[in-house]
Amino acid sequence: VKVLQTCHQDLRQSMGELSKLHAEADAGHEKRAFLSYQVRELEQFAPLADEWDSLHARHQRIHHQAELAGALQSAELLLFGDPQSDNSVNTQLSHALLELEKARAIDPALSELSEMLEEAQTLINESEIGLRQAGDAMRLDEAELAEIEQRYSGYLDFSRKHRVEPAQLYQCYQSLCEQLEASENPEQ
């Protein structure tokens, strides 16, 4: 009877240890399943190593696009004005150059000043091309705008979910991949 009691106690103890091992295995399996889910989810999103900074800059530019376009338009209007009016800087500079040409006929010492104003007018005329190119670059197509918004929102959502800064999402993804691999290959 005593031997049976000892065997019974040993059996109960072994069953308790087996139950504990099953619980640990289940917990390990659940952790691997959760890591696998997180990795797959981020894999589908596919964050890139240095993507956030350029994406954030593009997003900011888009949201300030109207302001930037207005500034470019104002600069162009001030420099070149309405073709029917004489109030632009370029038109005023042309008038000043004509007056200096007349004065230079009387006093040749004004030649240097006249040359400086001609250089200024050349620079202003060249800036017109730059202003137009910058204005053209401001125009985004709707597909690009939607792509930037979707990607930006994805970074914000996943960074909140994983409790990291958006710029650290790629490192978080790499860390999760390493943890998953380590949990699947514990011997290594």
Coordinates of N, CA and C in Angstrom, one line a residue:
V1 N 0.8 -1.2 0.0 CA 0.0 0.0 0.0 C 0.9 1.3 0.0
K2 N 1.9 1.2 0.8 CA 2.8 2.3 0.8 C 3.5 2.6 -0.5
V3 N 3.8 1.5 -1.2 CA 4.5 1.6 -2.5 C 3.5 2.2 -3.5
L4 N 2.2 1.8 -3.4 CA 1.2 2.4 -4.2 C 1.0 3.9 -4.0
Q5 N 1.0 4.2 -2.7 CA 0.9 5.7 -2.4 C 2.1 6.5 -3.0
T6 N 3.2 5.9 -2.9 CA 4.4 6.6 -3.4 C 4.3 6.7 -4.9
C7 N 3.9 5.6 -5.5 CA 3.8 5.6 -7.0 C 2.7 6.6 -7.4
H8 N 1.6 6.7 -6.6 CA 0.5 7.6 -6.9 C 1.0 9.1 -6.8
Q9 N 1.8 9.3 -5.8 CA 2.3 10.7 -5.6 C 3.3 11.1 -6.7
D10 N 4.1 10.1 -7.1 CA 5.0 10.3 -8.2 C 4.3 10.6 -9.5
L11 N 3.2 9.8 -9.7 CA 2.4 10.0 -10.9 C 1.7 11.3 -10.9
R12 N 1.2 11.8 -9.8 CA 0.5 13.1 -9.7 C 1.6 14.2 -10.0
Q13 N 2.7 14.0 -9.4 CA 3.8 15.0 -9.6 C 4.2 15.1 -11.0
S14 N 4.4 13.9 -11.7 CA 4.7 13.9 -13.1 C 3.7 14.5 -13.9
M15 N 2.4 14.2 -13.6 CA 1.3 14.8 -14.4 C 1.2 16.3 -14.2
G16 N 1.5 16.8 -13.0 CA 1.6 18.2 -12.8 C 2.7 18.9 -13.6
E17 N 3.9 18.2 -13.7 CA 5.0 18.7 -14.5 C 4.7 18.6 -16.0
L18 N 4.0 17.6 -16.4 CA 3.6 17.4 -17.8 C 2.6 18.5 -18.1
S19 N 1.7 18.8 -17.3 CA 0.7 19.9 -17.5 C 1.4 21.2 -17.6
K20 N 2.4 21.4 -16.8 CA 3.1 22.7 -16.8 C 3.9 22.8 -18.1
L21 N 4.5 21.7 -18.6 CA 5.2 21.7 -19.8 C 4.3 22.0 -21.0
H22 N 3.1 21.4 -21.0 CA 2.1 21.6 -22.0 C 1.7 23.1 -22.0
A23 N 1.5 23.7 -20.8 CA 1.1 25.1 -20.8 C 2.2 26.0 -21.3
E24 N 3.5 25.7 -21.0 CA 4.6 26.4 -21.5 C 4.7 26.3 -23.0
A25 N 4.5 25.1 -23.5 CA 4.5 24.8 -25.0 C 3.4 25.6 -25.7
D26 N 2.2 25.6 -25.0 CA 1.1 26.4 -25.6 C 1.4 27.9 -25.6
A27 N 2.0 28.3 -24.5 CA 2.3 29.8 -24.4 C 3.4 30.1 -25.5
G28 N 4.4 29.2 -25.7 CA 5.4 29.4 -26.7 C 4.8 29.4 -28.1
H29 N 3.8 28.5 -28.3 CA 3.1 28.4 -29.6 C 2.3 29.7 -29.8
E30 N 1.6 30.1 -28.8 CA 0.8 31.4 -28.9 C 1.7 32.6 -29.3
K31 N 2.9 32.6 -28.6 CA 3.8 33.7 -28.8 C 4.3 33.7 -30.2
R32 N 4.7 32.5 -30.7 CA 5.1 32.4 -32.1 C 4.0 32.7 -33.1
A33 N 2.8 32.3 -32.8 CA 1.7 32.6 -33.7 C 1.5 34.2 -33.7
F34 N 1.6 34.8 -32.6 CA 1.4 36.3 -32.5 C 2.5 37.0 -33.2
L35 N 3.8 36.5 -33.0 CA 4.9 37.1 -33.7 C 4.7 36.9 -35.2
S36 N 4.3 35.7 -35.6 CA 4.1 35.4 -37.0 C 3.1 36.4 -37.6
Y37 N 2.0 36.6 -36.9 CA 1.0 37.5 -37.4 C 1.5 38.9 -37.5
Q38 N 2.3 39.4 -36.5 CA 2.8 40.7 -36.6 C 3.8 40.9 -37.8
V39 N 4.6 39.9 -38.0 CA 5.6 39.9 -39.1 C 4.9 39.9 -40.4
R40 N 3.9 39.1 -40.6 CA 3.1 39.0 -41.8 C 2.5 40.4 -42.1
E41 N 1.9 40.9 -41.1 CA 1.2 42.2 -41.2 C 2.2 43.3 -41.7
L42 N 3.3 43.4 -41.0 CA 4.3 44.4 -41.4 C 5.0 44.0 -42.7
E43 N 5.1 42.8 -43.0 CA 5.6 42.3 -44.3 C 4.8 42.8 -45.4
Q44 N 3.5 42.8 -45.2 CA 2.5 43.3 -46.3 C 2.7 44.8 -46.4
F45 N 2.8 45.5 -45.3 CA 3.0 46.9 -45.4 C 4.4 47.3 -46.0
A46 N 5.4 46.5 -45.7 CA 6.7 46.6 -46.2 C 7.4 47.9 -45.9
P47 N 7.6 48.3 -44.7 CA 8.3 49.5 -44.4 C 9.8 49.4 -44.9
L48 N 10.3 50.5 -45.3 CA 11.7 50.6 -45.8 C 12.6 51.3 -44.8
A49 N 13.8 51.0 -44.9 CA 14.8 51.5 -43.9 C 14.7 53.0 -43.7
D50 N 14.8 53.8 -44.8 CA 14.9 55.2 -44.6 C 13.7 55.9 -45.3
E51 N 12.6 55.2 -45.3 CA 11.4 55.8 -46.0 C 10.7 56.9 -45.3
W52 N 10.6 56.8 -44.0 CA 9.8 57.7 -43.2 C 10.1 59.2 -43.4
D53 N 11.4 59.5 -43.4 CA 11.8 60.9 -43.4 C 11.4 61.5 -44.8
S54 N 11.6 60.8 -45.9 CA 11.2 61.4 -47.1 C 9.7 61.4 -47.3
L55 N 9.0 60.4 -46.8 CA 7.6 60.3 -46.8 C 7.0 61.5 -46.0
H56 N 7.5 61.7 -44.8 CA 7.0 62.8 -44.0 C 7.2 64.2 -44.6
A57 N 8.4 64.3 -45.3 CA 8.7 65.6 -46.0 C 7.7 65.8 -47.1
R58 N 7.4 64.8 -47.9 CA 6.5 64.8 -49.0 C 5.1 65.1 -48.5
H59 N 4.7 64.5 -47.4 CA 3.4 64.7 -46.8 C 3.2 66.2 -46.3
Q60 N 4.3 66.7 -45.7 CA 4.2 68.1 -45.2 C 4.1 69.0 -46.4
R61 N 4.8 68.7 -47.5 CA 4.8 69.6 -48.7 C 3.4 69.6 -49.3
I62 N 2.8 68.4 -49.3 CA 1.4 68.3 -49.9 C 0.4 69.1 -49.1
H63 N 0.6 69.1 -47.7 CA -0.4 69.8 -46.9 C -0.1 71.3 -46.9
H64 N 1.0 71.7 -47.4 CA 1.3 73.1 -47.5 C 1.4 73.6 -48.9
Q65 N 0.9 72.7 -49.8 CA 1.0 73.0 -51.2 C 0.2 74.2 -51.6
A66 N -0.9 74.4 -51.1 CA -1.7 75.6 -51.4 C -1.0 76.9 -51.0
E67 N -0.4 76.8 -49.9 CA 0.4 78.0 -49.4 C 1.6 78.2 -50.3
L68 N 2.3 77.1 -50.6 CA 3.5 77.2 -51.5 C 3.1 77.7 -52.9
A69 N 2.0 77.2 -53.4 CA 1.6 77.7 -54.7 C 1.2 79.1 -54.7
G70 N 0.6 79.6 -53.6 CA 0.2 81.0 -53.5 C 1.4 81.9 -53.4
A71 N 2.5 81.4 -52.7 CA 3.7 82.2 -52.6 C 4.4 82.3 -53.9
L72 N 4.4 81.2 -54.7 CA 5.0 81.2 -56.0 C 4.3 82.2 -56.9
Q73 N 2.9 82.1 -56.9 CA 2.1 82.9 -57.7 C 2.3 84.4 -57.4
S74 N 2.3 84.7 -56.1 CA 2.5 86.1 -55.6 C 3.9 86.6 -56.1
A75 N 4.9 85.8 -56.0 CA 6.2 86.2 -56.4 C 6.3 86.5 -57.9
E76 N 5.6 85.6 -58.7 CA 5.6 85.8 -60.1 C 4.8 87.0 -60.5
L77 N 3.7 87.3 -59.8 CA 2.9 88.4 -60.1 C 3.6 89.7 -59.7
L78 N 4.4 89.7 -58.6 CA 5.1 90.9 -58.3 C 6.3 91.2 -59.3
L79 N 6.9 90.1 -59.7 CA 8.1 90.3 -60.6 C 7.6 90.6 -62.0
F80 N 6.6 89.9 -62.5 CA 6.2 90.1 -63.9 C 4.9 90.7 -64.1
G81 N 4.1 90.7 -63.1 CA 2.8 91.4 -63.1 C 1.8 90.9 -64.2
D82 N 0.8 91.7 -64.3 CA -0.2 91.5 -65.4 C 0.4 92.1 -66.7
P83 N 0.3 91.4 -67.8 CA 0.9 92.0 -69.0 C 0.3 93.3 -69.4
Q84 N -0.9 93.6 -69.0 CA -1.5 94.9 -69.4 C -1.2 96.0 -68.4
S85 N -0.5 95.7 -67.4 CA -0.2 96.8 -66.4 C 1.3 97.1 -66.4
D86 N 1.6 98.2 -65.8 CA 3.0 98.6 -65.7 C 3.5 98.5 -64.2
N87 N 2.9 97.7 -63.4 CA 3.3 97.7 -62.0 C 4.2 96.6 -61.6
S88 N 4.7 95.8 -62.5 CA 5.6 94.7 -62.1 C 7.0 95.2 -62.0
V89 N 7.8 94.5 -61.2 CA 9.2 94.8 -61.0 C 10.0 94.8 -62.3
N90 N 9.7 93.8 -63.1 CA 10.4 93.7 -64.4 C 10.1 94.9 -65.3
T91 N 8.8 95.3 -65.3 CA 8.4 96.5 -66.2 C 9.0 97.8 -65.6
Q92 N 9.0 97.9 -64.3 CA 9.6 99.1 -63.7 C 11.1 99.2 -63.9
L93 N 11.7 98.0 -63.9 CA 13.2 97.9 -64.1 C 13.5 98.3 -65.6
S94 N 12.6 97.8 -66.5 CA 12.8 98.2 -67.9 C 12.7 99.7 -68.1
H95 N 11.7 100.3 -67.4 CA 11.6 101.8 -67.5 C 12.8 102.5 -66.9
A96 N 13.3 102.0 -65.8 CA 14.5 102.5 -65.2 C 15.7 102.4 -66.2
L97 N 15.8 101.3 -66.8 CA 16.9 101.1 -67.8 C 16.8 102.1 -69.0
L98 N 15.6 102.3 -69.5 CA 15.4 103.3 -70.5 C 15.9 104.7 -70.1
E99 N 15.5 105.1 -68.9 CA 15.8 106.4 -68.4 C 17.3 106.5 -68.2
L100 N 18.0 105.4 -67.7 CA 19.4 105.4 -67.5 C 20.2 105.5 -68.9
E101 N 19.6 104.9 -69.9 CA 20.2 105.0 -71.2 C 20.2 106.4 -71.7
K102 N 19.1 107.1 -71.5 CA 19.1 108.5 -71.8 C 20.1 109.3 -71.0
A103 N 20.2 109.0 -69.7 CA 21.1 109.8 -68.9 C 22.5 109.4 -69.2
R104 N 22.8 108.2 -69.6 CA 24.1 107.7 -70.0 C 24.7 108.5 -71.2
A105 N 23.7 108.9 -72.0 CA 24.2 109.7 -73.2 C 24.7 111.0 -72.8
I106 N 24.2 111.5 -71.6 CA 24.7 112.8 -71.1 C 25.9 112.6 -70.3
D107 N 25.9 111.5 -69.4 CA 27.0 111.2 -68.5 C 27.5 109.7 -68.6
P108 N 28.5 109.4 -69.3 CA 29.0 108.1 -69.5 C 29.3 107.3 -68.2
A109 N 29.5 108.1 -67.1 CA 29.9 107.4 -65.8 C 28.7 106.6 -65.3
L110 N 27.6 106.7 -65.9 CA 26.4 105.9 -65.4 C 26.4 104.6 -66.1
S111 N 27.4 104.3 -66.9 CA 27.4 103.0 -67.6 C 27.4 101.8 -66.7
E112 N 28.3 101.9 -65.6 CA 28.4 100.8 -64.7 C 27.0 100.5 -64.0
L113 N 26.4 101.6 -63.6 CA 25.0 101.4 -63.0 C 24.0 100.8 -63.9
S114 N 24.1 101.2 -65.2 CA 23.2 100.7 -66.2 C 23.5 99.2 -66.4
E115 N 24.8 98.8 -66.4 CA 25.1 97.4 -66.6 C 24.6 96.5 -65.4
M116 N 24.7 97.1 -64.2 CA 24.2 96.4 -63.0 C 22.7 96.1 -63.1
L117 N 22.0 97.1 -63.6 CA 20.5 97.0 -63.7 C 20.2 96.0 -64.8
E118 N 21.0 96.0 -65.9 CA 20.8 95.0 -66.9 C 21.0 93.6 -66.4
E119 N 22.0 93.4 -65.6 CA 22.3 92.1 -65.0 C 21.1 91.7 -64.1
A120 N 20.6 92.6 -63.3 CA 19.5 92.4 -62.4 C 18.2 91.9 -63.2
Q121 N 18.0 92.6 -64.4 CA 16.9 92.3 -65.2 C 17.1 90.8 -65.8
T122 N 18.3 90.5 -66.2 CA 18.5 89.2 -66.7 C 18.2 88.1 -65.6
L123 N 18.7 88.4 -64.4 CA 18.4 87.4 -63.3 C 16.9 87.3 -63.0
I124 N 16.2 88.4 -63.1 CA 14.8 88.4 -62.8 C 14.1 87.6 -64.0
N125 N 14.5 87.8 -65.2 CA 13.9 87.1 -66.3 C 14.2 85.6 -66.2
E126 N 15.4 85.2 -65.7 CA 15.7 83.8 -65.5 C 14.9 83.2 -64.3
S127 N 14.6 84.0 -63.4 CA 13.8 83.5 -62.2 C 12.4 83.2 -62.6
E128 N 11.9 83.8 -63.7 CA 10.6 83.5 -64.2 C 10.5 82.0 -64.6
I129 N 11.5 81.5 -65.2 CA 11.6 80.1 -65.6 C 11.6 79.2 -64.3
G130 N 12.4 79.6 -63.4 CA 12.5 78.8 -62.1 C 11.1 78.8 -61.3
L131 N 10.5 80.0 -61.3 CA 9.2 80.1 -60.7 C 8.1 79.2 -61.4
R132 N 8.1 79.2 -62.7 CA 7.2 78.3 -63.4 C 7.5 76.8 -63.2
Q133 N 8.8 76.5 -63.2 CA 9.1 75.1 -63.0 C 8.7 74.6 -61.6
A134 N 9.0 75.5 -60.6 CA 8.6 75.2 -59.2 C 7.1 75.0 -59.1
G135 N 6.3 75.9 -59.8 CA 4.9 75.8 -59.8 C 4.4 74.5 -60.4
D136 N 5.0 74.1 -61.5 CA 4.7 72.8 -62.2 C 5.0 71.7 -61.3
A137 N 6.1 71.7 -60.5 CA 6.4 70.6 -59.6 C 5.4 70.5 -58.5
M138 N 4.7 71.6 -58.2 CA 3.7 71.6 -57.1 C 2.5 70.7 -57.5
R139 N 2.3 70.5 -58.7 CA 1.1 69.8 -59.2 C 1.3 68.3 -59.0
L140 N 0.5 67.7 -58.2 CA 0.6 66.2 -58.0 C -0.7 65.6 -58.6
D141 N -0.5 64.5 -59.1 CA -1.7 63.8 -59.6 C -2.4 63.1 -58.4
E142 N -3.7 62.9 -58.6 CA -4.5 62.3 -57.5 C -4.0 61.0 -57.0
A143 N -3.5 60.1 -57.9 CA -3.0 58.8 -57.6 C -1.8 58.9 -56.6
E144 N -0.9 59.9 -57.0 CA 0.3 60.1 -56.1 C -0.1 60.6 -54.7
L145 N -1.1 61.5 -54.7 CA -1.6 62.1 -53.5 C -2.2 61.0 -52.6
A146 N -3.0 60.1 -53.2 CA -3.6 59.0 -52.5 C -2.6 58.0 -51.9
E147 N -1.6 57.8 -52.8 CA -0.5 56.8 -52.4 C 0.3 57.4 -51.2
I148 N 0.6 58.7 -51.2 CA 1.3 59.3 -50.1 C 0.5 59.3 -48.8
E149 N -0.8 59.6 -48.9 CA -1.7 59.6 -47.8 C -1.8 58.2 -47.2
Q150 N -2.0 57.2 -48.0 CA -2.2 55.8 -47.6 C -0.9 55.3 -46.9
R151 N 0.2 55.6 -47.5 CA 1.5 55.2 -46.9 C 1.8 55.9 -45.5
Y152 N 1.5 57.2 -45.5 CA 1.7 58.0 -44.3 C 0.8 57.5 -43.2
S153 N -0.5 57.2 -43.5 CA -1.4 56.7 -42.5 C -1.0 55.3 -42.0
G154 N -0.5 54.5 -42.9 CA 0.0 53.2 -42.6 C 1.1 53.3 -41.5
Y155 N 2.1 54.2 -41.8 CA 3.2 54.3 -40.8 C 2.7 54.8 -39.5
L156 N 1.7 55.7 -39.5 CA 1.2 56.2 -38.2 C 0.4 55.1 -37.5
D157 N -0.4 54.3 -38.2 CA -1.2 53.3 -37.6 C -0.3 52.2 -37.0
F158 N 0.7 51.7 -37.8 CA 1.5 50.6 -37.4 C 2.5 51.1 -36.3
S159 N 2.9 52.3 -36.3 CA 3.8 52.8 -35.2 C 3.1 52.9 -33.9
R160 N 1.8 53.3 -34.0 CA 1.0 53.4 -32.8 C 0.7 51.9 -32.3
K161 N 0.4 51.0 -33.1 CA 0.1 49.7 -32.8 C 1.4 49.0 -32.1
H162 N 2.6 49.3 -32.6 CA 3.8 48.7 -32.1 C 4.5 49.6 -31.1
R163 N 3.9 50.7 -30.8 CA 4.4 51.6 -29.8 C 5.8 52.1 -30.0
V164 N 6.0 52.5 -31.3 CA 7.3 53.0 -31.7 C 7.1 54.3 -32.5
E165 N 8.1 55.1 -32.7 CA 8.0 56.2 -33.6 C 8.0 55.8 -35.0
P166 N 7.3 56.5 -35.9 CA 7.2 56.0 -37.3 C 8.6 55.8 -37.9
A167 N 9.6 56.6 -37.6 CA 10.9 56.4 -38.1 C 11.6 55.1 -37.6
Q168 N 11.1 54.5 -36.6 CA 11.6 53.3 -36.0 C 10.8 52.0 -36.4
L169 N 9.9 52.2 -37.3 CA 9.0 51.1 -37.7 C 9.8 50.0 -38.4
Y170 N 10.7 50.4 -39.3 CA 11.5 49.4 -40.0 C 12.4 48.6 -39.0
Q171 N 13.0 49.2 -38.0 CA 13.8 48.5 -37.0 C 12.9 47.6 -36.2
C172 N 11.7 48.0 -35.9 CA 10.7 47.2 -35.2 C 10.4 45.9 -36.0
Y173 N 10.2 46.1 -37.2 CA 9.9 45.0 -38.1 C 11.1 44.0 -38.2
Q174 N 12.3 44.5 -38.3 CA 13.4 43.7 -38.3 C 13.6 42.9 -37.0
S175 N 13.3 43.6 -35.9 CA 13.4 42.9 -34.6 C 12.4 41.8 -34.4
L176 N 11.2 42.1 -34.9 CA 10.1 41.0 -34.8 C 10.5 39.8 -35.7
C177 N 11.1 40.1 -36.8 CA 11.5 39.0 -37.7 C 12.6 38.1 -37.0
E178 N 13.5 38.8 -36.3 CA 14.6 38.1 -35.6 C 14.0 37.3 -34.4
Q179 N 13.0 37.9 -33.7 CA 12.4 37.2 -32.6 C 11.7 36.0 -33.1
L180 N 11.0 36.1 -34.2 CA 10.2 35.0 -34.7 C 11.2 33.9 -35.2
E181 N 12.2 34.2 -35.8 CA 13.2 33.2 -36.2 C 13.8 32.5 -35.0
A182 N 14.1 33.3 -34.0 CA 14.7 32.7 -32.8 C 13.7 31.8 -32.1
S183 N 12.5 32.1 -32.1 CA 11.4 31.2 -31.5 C 11.2 30.0 -32.3
E184 N 11.4 30.0 -33.6 CA 11.2 28.9 -34.4 C 12.4 28.0 -34.4
N185 N 13.6 28.5 -34.2 CA 14.8 27.8 -34.1 C 15.6 28.0 -32.8
P186 N 15.1 27.5 -31.7 CA 15.7 27.8 -30.4 C 17.1 27.3 -30.2
E187 N 17.5 26.3 -31.0 CA 18.9 25.7 -30.9 C 19.9 26.7 -31.3
Q188 N 19.6 27.5 -32.3 CA 20.7 28.4 -32.8 C 21.0 29.5 -32.0

